Amino acid sequence: MSEENNEEKKSVDFIREIINEHNKNGKYDSRVHTRFPPEPNGYLHIGHAKSICLNFGLAAEYNGRCNLRFDDTNPSKEEQEYVDSIKEDVSWLGFEWDEECYASDYYEQLYDWAVELIKKGKAYVCDLTDQEIREYRGTMGGGKEGTPPGKDSPHRDRSVEENLDLFTRMRDGEFEDGSKTLRAKIDMAHPNLNMRDPVMYRIQRAHHHRTGDKWCIYPMYDYTHGQSDSLEKITHSICTLEFENHRPLYDWYLDELDLYHPQQIEFARLNLTYTVLSKRRLLTLVMDKYVDNWDDPRMPTIAGFRRRGYTPEAIRNFCKRIGVAKADSRIDLALLEHCLRDDLNKRASRFMGVLDPLKVVITNYPEDGEDILEAVNNPEDESAGVRKVPFSRELYIEREDFMEDAPKKFFRLSVGREVRLRYAYFITCTEVIKDQAGNVVELRCTYDPETRGGDAPDGRKVKGTLHWVSAKHALKSEVRLYDRLFTVENPDAERDNWLNCLNPDSLEIKSEVFVEPAIAELKTGDFFQFERTGYFCVDKDTTAEKMVFNRSVGLKDSWAKIQNK
RNA sequence: UGCCCCCUAGUCUAAUGGCAGGACAGAUGAUUCUGGUUCAUUUAGUCGGGGUUCGAAUCCCUGGGGGGCAACCA
């Protein structure tokens, strides 16, 4: 055995441990068949990415299979748009599902099983209202004697014949929405509330995105999920922690119906600092227009990250690095950003763009002079080649790269100081032009023709290197800078106050941005780096007249750290 | 206060009864035509108490803390 193999055996997460054990004892004939089971009631987010990477990753690692299954049991909240977006996002992340399944394809089978349970005396039609069901179920905590037991429904002892008749008529549409339910007959005193005669079917006249108006009764998730896994011969049914208490119920259905048992394994869902990941809250952000849409680059949705300029590679790497465990945790957003930088540093072409322009006139450069300089596209990847960058007498540099009363640690431009313009010349600032209000509006500089390309033949060094663009060659474009959507690390802890923690500065639009002409070749979705400012991508709002760029993530900025001290 | 789950540096995660390690974040320095990258160094941890054991992050007991569950949602 190679060392590598030993290394791998050294450290596996608890899920892989369970699977290894199963493979050793032959529980599933060494089969590994997982599934990713979203409900199509919203867009996928980074938390789903964790689950996707886990389920599809497991299948790939163990030479198994992974289904994409839509748990579409609540037609009032589900839509085809969400089905489409989910498929697009899973594919974009780089995964291929073996079978595309829908819980709604099992409706007929589920119905037959419900009839079977009724015949066994294990299910009954109940006329209690939702309010009454809640009251009869009892509550958590309470008395010294333990959880107060629930009360039996008055309809609990209906005959099999009556239940069969009633359930058939429920399906036939004889009863009002919500007027009756089918319930499992388990134990109203069970310490696990999920086992106190849970609802299996409710009456709901809603148009289903796949079954249309065929049904007016719909199975509950809890009655559907376990059997769906069973039908698909799933071996390891991986889900999040909140379903742990439901596992006995899934097992109960499977046992009573004498069906194949997958092994359910629960793990802790992903939480991210400065982010909300609950579907309900994301829906609020979109519907109430706190963000533009599901793919707003500030959204933690897969679509949002894609538009923001995140790569599938970065997200997959992130999911690998956060691991999987049962302890609740909240991952530092900085780790996600690190994964993006790590990927893009190796792959993104560099360009120059000035976000906050300050005009510079090179006084000793010919009026109509022009020069074409050569720039390296990616210092981390020689195969990326070089490009041409035009230079002329009037340039733009970044406003923050000039300071009048510059401290020693400021390596950039100031009157009398010499810096390098990247891939161009050394320049020295000679004069500051201000408007009547005293704002710096222009810099006069001289250049040293001997330093063409960026090195001085006499060997002298400069501390700073600035990015720049030639004024007459520059393309005017728009840049959108993003910051965290929330001002607090854990918006969830704010309860109903969470919307008050939205970061008012999460979006900053720079509409007077000047970029080098080579940028024009880029297409929507392409990623690149603006040297010294960050990684960007071309937004879909780009038009023939104006390009629009999203900043995906900034570069690490040690100057900012020095300033903050 | 019923049931279930969890507790290792600031954060996340390893160590499966035998030297508490890695990553991110932080700090310091070197290199650098990006104050980027890279490299080196470095700060920092087993929730408390008791027990079993030659030996406990790990097993047991107990206390504490965190999370989940009372939709005809998933």
XYZ file of C-alpha atoms (C1' of nucleotides) in Angstrom:
639
model
C 0.000 0.000 0.000
C 1.274 3.438 -0.839
C 1.860 6.126 1.721
C -0.860 8.175 0.146
C -3.391 5.500 0.938
C -2.262 5.345 4.510
C -2.619 9.085 4.758
C -6.177 8.884 3.511
C -7.096 6.233 5.993
C -5.663 8.343 8.736
C -8.373 10.947 8.628
C -11.903 10.482 7.391
C -15.033 12.228 8.577
C -17.686 10.384 10.556
C -19.859 9.789 7.498
C -17.102 8.104 5.543
C -16.314 6.127 8.655
C -19.859 4.758 8.689
C -19.724 3.961 4.992
C -16.374 2.214 5.375
C -17.854 0.152 8.155
C -20.834 -0.792 5.984
C -18.554 -1.736 3.153
C -16.564 -3.881 5.505
C -19.562 -5.735 6.939
C -21.389 -5.891 3.632
C -24.532 -4.135 4.824
C -25.331 -2.760 1.372
C -23.235 -5.183 -0.668
C -20.591 -2.433 -0.780
C -22.997 -0.266 -2.732
C -22.950 3.492 -2.193
C -25.959 5.316 -3.569
C -26.668 8.835 -2.329
C -29.016 11.561 -3.414
C -29.307 15.320 -3.226
C -32.957 16.033 -2.344
C -33.884 19.727 -2.637
C -37.385 21.099 -2.448
C -37.921 23.332 -5.479
C -39.137 26.273 -3.429
C -36.158 28.585 -3.787
C -32.685 28.923 -5.180
C -29.795 26.820 -3.988
C -27.305 28.493 -1.657
C -23.797 27.828 -0.414
C -25.185 25.587 2.315
C -26.679 23.361 -0.357
C -23.290 23.340 -2.050
C -21.908 21.637 1.041
C -24.561 18.944 0.768
C -24.106 18.623 -2.993
C -20.338 18.228 -2.682
C -20.869 15.678 0.067
C -23.448 13.540 -1.715
C -21.972 13.673 -5.189
C -18.457 13.501 -3.776
C -19.246 10.353 -1.822
C -20.727 8.699 -4.900
C -17.637 9.554 -6.926
C -15.203 8.423 -4.240
C -16.884 5.095 -3.651
C -17.669 4.439 -7.274
C -21.338 4.761 -6.501
C -24.288 6.728 -7.759
C -26.020 9.948 -6.798
C -29.550 10.969 -7.713
C -30.985 14.417 -7.964
C -34.393 14.184 -6.372
C -36.888 16.959 -6.034
C -38.888 16.619 -2.839
C -41.905 18.312 -4.340
C -44.674 17.567 -1.881
C -45.927 21.081 -1.243
C -47.320 22.545 -4.487
C -48.230 25.860 -2.895
C -44.583 26.800 -2.547
C -42.924 25.051 -5.431
C -42.319 26.209 -8.975
C -40.758 25.010 -12.207
C -38.444 28.047 -12.151
C -36.826 26.637 -9.044
C -36.470 23.183 -10.560
C -34.671 24.703 -13.529
C -32.391 26.852 -11.417
C -31.465 23.926 -9.180
C -30.479 21.785 -12.130
C -28.450 24.612 -13.589
C -26.662 25.228 -10.295
C -25.799 21.584 -9.640
C -24.405 21.288 -13.156
C -22.488 24.512 -12.834
C -20.886 23.247 -9.654
C -19.565 20.427 -11.775
C -21.723 17.463 -10.848
C -23.753 15.037 -12.960
C -26.632 13.162 -11.397
C -27.352 9.572 -12.260
C -31.140 9.758 -12.117
C -33.416 12.762 -12.036
C -36.221 11.885 -9.648
C -39.292 13.571 -8.260
C -41.205 12.639 -5.141
C -44.293 13.486 -7.184
C -43.517 10.484 -9.388
C -44.180 8.348 -6.330
C -47.582 9.830 -5.457
C -49.524 6.794 -6.699
C -47.279 4.359 -4.840
C -47.398 6.519 -1.712
C -51.180 6.509 -1.926
C -51.274 2.730 -2.199
C -49.016 2.450 0.826
C -51.307 4.766 2.753
C -54.212 2.461 1.940
C -52.106 -0.453 3.131
C -51.465 1.271 6.442
C -55.166 2.000 6.831
C -55.943 -1.649 6.209
C -53.403 -2.624 8.846
C -55.153 -0.313 11.257
C -52.085 1.928 11.329
C -53.606 5.040 9.841
C -56.871 6.911 10.198
C -58.747 9.850 8.791
C -58.982 12.691 11.276
C -61.428 15.612 11.239
C -59.577 17.777 13.736
C -58.558 21.247 12.600
C -54.886 22.151 12.447
C -55.388 24.152 15.625
C -56.947 21.174 17.387
C -54.295 18.771 16.193
C -51.696 21.038 17.710
C -53.530 21.164 21.019
C -54.131 17.425 21.141
C -50.471 16.750 20.440
C -49.402 18.187 23.812
C -46.324 20.291 24.391
C -42.650 19.968 25.132
C -41.361 20.322 28.648
C -43.825 21.223 31.344
C -44.685 19.056 34.319
C -42.426 17.131 36.629
C -43.775 13.873 35.332
C -42.265 14.555 31.940
C -43.678 15.661 28.640
C -47.431 16.009 28.966
C -48.838 13.236 26.815
C -51.052 14.154 23.926
C -54.734 13.289 23.764
C -56.084 10.768 21.313
C -58.062 12.203 18.465
C -61.786 11.400 18.778
C -61.537 9.891 15.281
C -58.652 7.627 16.144
C -60.771 4.506 16.392
C -62.739 4.741 13.189
C -63.134 1.383 11.492
C -60.880 0.344 8.640
C -63.879 0.439 6.313
C -64.805 3.953 7.294
C -61.189 5.137 6.976
C -60.883 3.522 3.554
C -64.097 5.167 2.418
C -63.140 8.566 3.816
C -59.622 8.483 2.380
C -60.940 7.557 -1.065
C -63.361 10.452 -0.889
C -60.572 12.767 0.230
C -58.732 11.897 -2.949
C -61.922 12.281 -4.966
C -62.271 15.836 -3.796
C -65.397 15.474 -1.700
C -64.051 17.495 1.200
C -62.952 21.058 1.751
C -59.278 21.990 1.866
C -57.943 21.389 5.355
C -61.082 19.715 6.618
C -59.573 16.250 7.009
C -56.175 14.611 7.247
C -54.854 11.116 7.132
C -52.786 10.394 10.219
C -50.486 7.580 11.235
C -51.714 5.782 14.334
C -48.629 5.549 16.511
C -48.576 6.846 20.070
C -49.966 10.101 21.418
C -47.805 9.740 24.537
C -44.532 9.232 22.695
C -41.689 11.369 24.072
C -40.731 12.207 20.489
C -43.395 14.627 19.297
C -42.917 13.458 15.713
C -44.389 10.101 16.706
C -47.640 11.517 18.101
C -49.863 10.485 15.202
C -48.213 12.619 12.511
C -50.207 13.833 9.537
C -49.561 11.815 6.375
C -51.902 13.539 3.920
C -53.630 16.889 3.774
C -56.267 18.210 1.401
C -54.968 21.085 -0.672
C -56.350 22.194 -4.003
C -53.172 23.610 -5.452
C -51.752 23.315 -8.928
C -48.631 21.174 -8.854
C -45.808 22.067 -11.223
C -45.650 18.479 -12.451
C -48.874 16.664 -11.624
C -51.059 19.637 -12.454
C -54.531 19.293 -10.938
C -54.536 15.525 -10.760
C -54.365 15.485 -6.975
C -56.137 17.431 -4.275
C -54.445 15.532 -1.469
C -50.703 15.759 -1.004
C -48.400 13.589 1.135
C -46.388 15.239 3.886
C -42.605 15.347 3.578
C -42.194 13.030 6.560
C -44.413 10.432 4.943
C -42.635 10.820 1.603
C -38.959 11.171 2.229
C -38.053 7.799 3.685
C -40.046 5.836 1.151
C -38.578 7.880 -1.707
C -35.097 6.968 -0.528
C -36.213 3.389 -0.178
C -37.710 3.231 -3.674
C -34.485 4.558 -5.152
C -32.485 1.997 -3.157
C -30.483 4.768 -1.560
C -27.854 3.353 0.787
C -26.830 6.446 2.720
C -29.475 9.104 3.144
C -27.521 12.124 4.242
C -29.403 15.045 5.704
C -29.051 17.864 8.187
C -29.296 17.638 11.964
C -32.880 18.856 12.327
C -34.123 15.601 10.803
C -32.527 13.466 13.475
C -35.760 13.424 15.479
C -37.641 12.357 12.376
C -35.551 9.268 11.748
C -37.668 7.058 14.074
C -40.732 8.076 12.103
C -39.132 7.251 8.747
C -38.113 3.928 10.212
C -41.638 3.339 11.478
C -43.139 3.796 7.997
C -40.491 1.569 6.450
C -41.009 -1.112 9.077
C -44.780 -1.072 8.882
C -44.646 -1.282 5.093
C -41.838 -3.828 5.218
C -39.596 -1.836 2.888
C -35.881 -1.611 2.226
C -34.056 0.581 4.776
C -31.487 3.155 3.762
C -29.192 4.434 6.522
C -29.930 8.033 7.392
C -26.932 10.052 8.593
C -27.281 13.604 9.882
C -24.628 16.314 9.696
C -24.475 19.960 10.764
C -25.584 22.401 8.105
C -23.275 25.191 6.999
C -23.433 28.593 8.634
C -21.323 31.492 7.407
C -20.377 34.669 9.229
C -22.144 37.853 8.079
C -24.617 35.725 6.119
C -28.116 34.299 6.408
C -28.803 30.950 4.793
C -32.370 30.175 5.696
C -34.593 29.842 2.661
C -37.287 31.900 4.289
C -34.917 34.791 4.889
C -33.357 34.613 1.464
C -36.856 34.680 0.013
C -37.616 37.797 2.066
C -34.471 39.515 0.783
C -35.565 38.860 -2.782
C -39.315 39.414 -2.506
C -39.052 42.566 -0.439
C -36.351 43.939 -2.730
C -33.516 44.239 -0.259
C -31.448 42.789 -3.093
C -32.075 42.796 -6.816
C -32.835 39.138 -7.307
C -31.774 35.601 -6.473
C -28.591 36.150 -8.443
C -27.695 39.465 -6.833
C -23.930 39.170 -6.313
C -24.419 39.893 -2.617
C -26.626 36.850 -2.196
C -25.124 33.626 -0.805
C -27.003 31.707 -3.479
C -25.086 29.648 -6.008
C -26.514 31.954 -8.664
C -25.320 34.964 -6.665
C -21.826 33.604 -6.256
C -21.698 32.708 -9.932
C -22.622 36.253 -10.935
C -20.246 37.636 -8.345
C -17.415 35.795 -10.087
C -16.882 32.832 -7.800
C -15.700 29.704 -9.568
C -17.062 26.188 -9.062
C -13.513 25.136 -8.228
C -13.292 27.643 -5.389
C -16.643 26.604 -3.941
C -15.822 22.923 -4.192
C -12.481 23.486 -2.515
C -14.203 25.457 0.219
C -16.639 22.624 0.836
C -13.770 20.185 1.060
C -11.893 22.334 3.540
C -14.745 23.031 5.950
C -15.174 19.331 6.582
C -18.309 17.676 7.866
C -19.283 17.021 11.465
C -22.219 17.027 13.845
C -21.276 20.107 15.853
C -23.052 23.348 14.980
C -20.557 25.770 13.558
C -20.215 29.009 11.721
C -17.455 29.258 9.133
C -15.494 32.461 8.753
C -16.397 34.139 5.474
C -12.661 34.799 5.138
C -12.113 31.119 4.375
C -14.466 31.275 1.399
C -12.706 34.393 0.164
C -9.359 32.717 0.637
C -10.483 29.799 -1.524
C -11.533 32.170 -4.284
C -8.266 34.113 -4.229
C -6.343 30.876 -4.145
C -8.049 29.687 -7.326
C -8.091 32.989 -9.171
C -4.490 33.866 -8.348
C -3.411 30.924 -10.456
C -5.918 31.416 -13.255
C -6.959 35.039 -13.635
C -5.361 37.279 -16.250
C -4.207 40.631 -14.957
C -5.339 43.972 -16.296
C -5.135 47.552 -15.165
C -8.161 49.588 -14.275
C -8.494 52.784 -12.294
C -11.547 52.864 -10.045
C -11.170 56.371 -8.673
C -9.276 58.309 -11.333
C -6.824 61.157 -10.773
C -5.369 62.748 -13.866
C -1.612 62.764 -14.371
C 0.177 64.775 -17.057
C 3.720 63.740 -17.961
C 5.155 67.150 -18.700
C 8.304 65.973 -20.429
C 6.467 63.516 -22.672
C 5.685 64.642 -26.240
C 2.187 66.121 -26.736
C 1.118 63.623 -29.356
C 3.488 60.914 -28.266
C 2.309 57.356 -27.904
C 3.994 54.162 -26.925
C 3.002 50.523 -26.798
C 4.319 48.635 -23.784
C 4.328 44.969 -23.017
C 2.680 43.576 -19.894
C 2.694 40.108 -18.402
C -0.798 38.593 -18.296
C -0.279 36.363 -15.295
C 2.940 36.214 -13.296
C 1.764 32.889 -11.845
C 1.277 31.333 -15.264
C 3.819 31.935 -17.980
C 1.604 30.288 -20.587
C -0.874 33.151 -20.220
C 1.526 35.224 -22.314
C 1.820 38.977 -22.673
C -0.286 41.833 -24.018
C 0.162 45.371 -25.337
C -0.703 48.372 -23.208
C -0.796 51.874 -24.721
C 0.963 54.765 -22.969
C 0.635 58.501 -23.605
C 1.144 61.935 -22.062
C -2.056 61.996 -20.058
C -2.850 59.165 -17.708
C -5.109 58.230 -14.859
C -3.882 56.776 -11.611
C -5.788 55.788 -8.508
C -6.633 58.784 -6.336
C -5.574 56.935 -3.197
C -2.128 56.358 -4.716
C -1.304 60.027 -4.163
C -0.923 61.747 -0.833
C 0.195 65.316 -0.206
C 1.597 64.892 3.293
C 2.782 61.381 2.911
C 4.132 59.469 5.886
C 7.331 57.469 5.540
C 5.477 54.205 5.230
C 3.508 55.488 2.262
C 5.325 54.037 -0.735
C 3.255 55.719 -3.386
C 3.211 59.090 -5.110
C 3.770 62.437 -3.443
C 5.448 65.631 -4.571
C 9.119 64.908 -5.087
C 8.734 61.162 -4.846
C 9.482 58.722 -7.601
C 7.386 55.623 -8.300
C 7.063 53.092 -11.055
C 4.097 52.893 -13.373
C 3.682 49.179 -13.824
C 5.304 47.856 -17.005
C 5.981 51.504 -18.067
C 8.255 54.171 -16.603
C 9.452 55.706 -13.392
C 7.749 59.013 -12.811
C 8.366 61.780 -10.290
C 5.649 64.128 -9.139
C 6.577 67.779 -9.560
C 3.363 69.684 -9.015
C -0.135 69.379 -7.622
C -3.022 71.186 -9.306
C -6.037 71.988 -7.144
C -9.439 73.471 -7.789
C -10.798 76.466 -5.898
C -12.056 74.227 -3.128
C -8.605 72.875 -2.605
C -9.246 69.440 -4.063
C -6.431 67.804 -5.936
C -7.577 67.584 -9.546
C -4.390 66.875 -11.431
C -0.775 65.894 -10.971
C 2.167 67.065 -13.027
C 4.968 64.550 -13.284
C 8.124 63.934 -15.232
C 9.154 60.546 -16.522
C 12.561 58.991 -17.009
C 12.786 57.673 -20.616
C 15.630 55.385 -19.536
C 13.241 53.353 -17.366
C 11.013 52.130 -20.203
C 9.552 48.755 -19.279
C 9.883 49.470 -15.589
C 13.547 49.058 -14.694
C 16.234 51.686 -14.239
C 19.509 50.945 -16.051
C 21.402 52.650 -13.244
C 19.928 50.127 -10.831
C 18.022 52.580 -8.679
C 14.946 51.272 -6.937
C 11.528 52.685 -6.141
C 9.334 51.598 -3.262
C 6.017 51.787 -5.060
C 4.529 50.491 -8.273
C 1.214 51.955 -9.426
C -1.348 50.809 -11.933
C -2.478 53.328 -14.530
C -4.308 53.751 -17.816
C -3.677 56.048 -20.736
C -6.417 58.684 -20.779
C -7.009 58.732 -24.480
C -7.047 54.954 -24.813
C -9.072 54.254 -21.716
C -12.464 52.606 -21.818
C -14.961 54.141 -19.475
C -16.873 51.495 -17.603
C -18.724 50.698 -14.413
C -17.521 48.749 -11.431
C -19.680 47.348 -8.651
C -17.970 46.826 -5.323
C -19.571 44.496 -2.839
C -19.217 44.159 0.876
C -20.782 41.725 3.312
C -24.578 41.874 3.279
C -24.823 42.057 7.069
C -22.979 44.073 9.667
C -23.070 41.386 12.341
C -21.349 38.020 12.386
C -24.504 36.105 13.153
C -27.643 37.773 11.798
C -29.666 34.705 12.834
C -29.062 35.559 16.484
C -30.869 38.865 15.911
C -34.189 37.067 15.553
C -36.765 39.512 14.186
C -34.208 42.287 14.110
C -32.121 40.659 11.398
C -33.193 43.038 8.647
C -31.932 45.960 10.691
C -28.475 44.444 10.440
C -28.298 44.771 6.693
C -25.122 46.545 5.652
C -26.116 49.841 3.991
C -22.767 49.837 2.173
C -22.995 46.342 0.736
C -23.032 47.787 -2.775
C -20.938 50.665 -4.069
C -21.142 51.614 -7.719
C -18.208 53.286 -9.423
C -19.448 54.729 -12.693
C -16.316 56.632 -13.756
C -13.893 53.793 -14.058
C -11.155 53.807 -16.684
C -9.763 50.520 -17.906
C -7.128 49.490 -20.412
C -8.426 48.691 -23.910
C -7.508 44.986 -23.845
C -10.427 44.458 -21.461
C -12.846 44.907 -24.360
C -12.171 41.356 -25.512
C -13.676 39.846 -22.375
C -17.103 38.252 -22.377
C -19.821 38.108 -19.764
C -18.779 35.856 -16.901
C -15.032 36.051 -17.623
C -12.908 36.558 -14.543
C -9.713 38.597 -14.252
C -7.687 40.643 -11.827
C -7.367 44.400 -11.788
C -3.824 44.649 -10.535
C -3.606 45.821 -6.953
C -7.396 46.077 -6.531
C -8.932 42.639 -6.694
C -10.554 39.948 -8.739
C -13.428 40.914 -10.984
C -15.754 39.431 -13.543
C -17.757 40.822 -16.436
C -21.360 41.295 -15.381
C -24.321 40.428 -17.583
C -25.423 44.082 -17.491
C -22.551 44.850 -19.854
C -23.674 46.569 -23.070
C -21.929 47.549 -26.262
C -21.580 51.061 -24.861
C -20.437 50.253 -21.368
C -18.856 47.300 -19.688
C -19.865 46.457 -16.129
C -17.595 44.619 -13.722
C -18.273 42.968 -10.381
C -15.574 42.805 -7.804
C -15.588 39.174 -6.711
C -13.142 39.667 -3.877
C -10.445 42.187 -3.046
C -6.754 41.394 -2.886
C -5.288 41.071 0.564
C -4.318 44.590 1.533
C -1.476 44.958 3.990
C -1.374 48.722 3.459
C -4.933 48.952 4.740
C -3.837 47.042 7.835
C -0.960 49.445 8.445
C -3.347 52.367 8.108
C -5.762 50.891 10.602
C -3.121 50.660 13.277
C -37.540 21.904 31.592
C -39.808 16.249 27.959
C -36.997 13.993 23.924
C -32.721 14.093 20.586
C -27.819 15.898 19.196
C -23.280 18.462 20.158
C -18.743 20.670 23.067
C -10.379 20.562 20.830
C -6.602 27.730 19.650
C -10.433 33.685 17.504
C -12.872 30.170 13.514
C -13.275 25.303 11.281
C -11.310 20.537 11.666
C -7.717 16.063 12.890
C -5.765 12.782 16.679
C -10.414 6.045 17.168
C -6.683 4.593 25.048
C -0.096 6.229 23.648
C 4.211 13.089 21.499
C -2.729 17.591 20.864
C -1.628 18.444 14.533
C -3.497 21.161 10.037
C -6.139 25.159 7.597
C -8.192 30.118 7.846
C -7.648 34.516 10.720
C -3.696 37.322 13.606
C 1.711 38.780 14.391
C 6.981 39.214 12.689
C 10.566 38.955 8.937
C 12.505 37.744 3.818
C 11.589 37.874 -1.481
C 8.845 40.668 -5.150
C 7.834 45.607 -11.252
C 0.790 43.973 -7.750
C 1.731 46.807 -0.072
C -0.665 40.631 -4.480
C 1.816 35.798 -4.706
C 5.588 32.838 -2.416
C 8.738 31.518 1.758
C 10.263 31.436 6.924
C 9.186 32.275 11.951
C 5.367 32.947 15.526
C 0.798 33.776 19.019
C -3.187 30.642 20.498
C -6.767 24.889 22.362
C -9.094 19.608 24.804
C -16.012 23.341 29.091
C -15.663 22.152 34.866
C -15.404 18.209 38.633
C -14.875 13.114 39.778
C -13.819 7.986 38.243
C -11.503 3.703 35.262
C -6.315 3.110 33.504
C 0.712 2.495 33.645
C -1.493 6.217 30.411
C -7.829 9.874 28.863
C -9.375 15.018 24.056
C -10.907 9.863 23.525
C -14.213 5.311 28.038
C -17.767 5.995 32.582
C -20.444 9.331 36.101
C -21.779 14.239 37.153
C -22.298 19.418 36.562
C -22.144 23.477 32.861
C -22.866 25.451 27.998
C -24.795 25.385 22.852
C -28.307 23.634 19.123
C -32.833 21.162 17.321
C -38.074 19.561 17.950
C -44.660 21.557 19.831
C -46.755 23.442 10.360
C -52.290 20.186 7.444
C -43.598 23.368 5.820
C -39.325 20.865 4.202
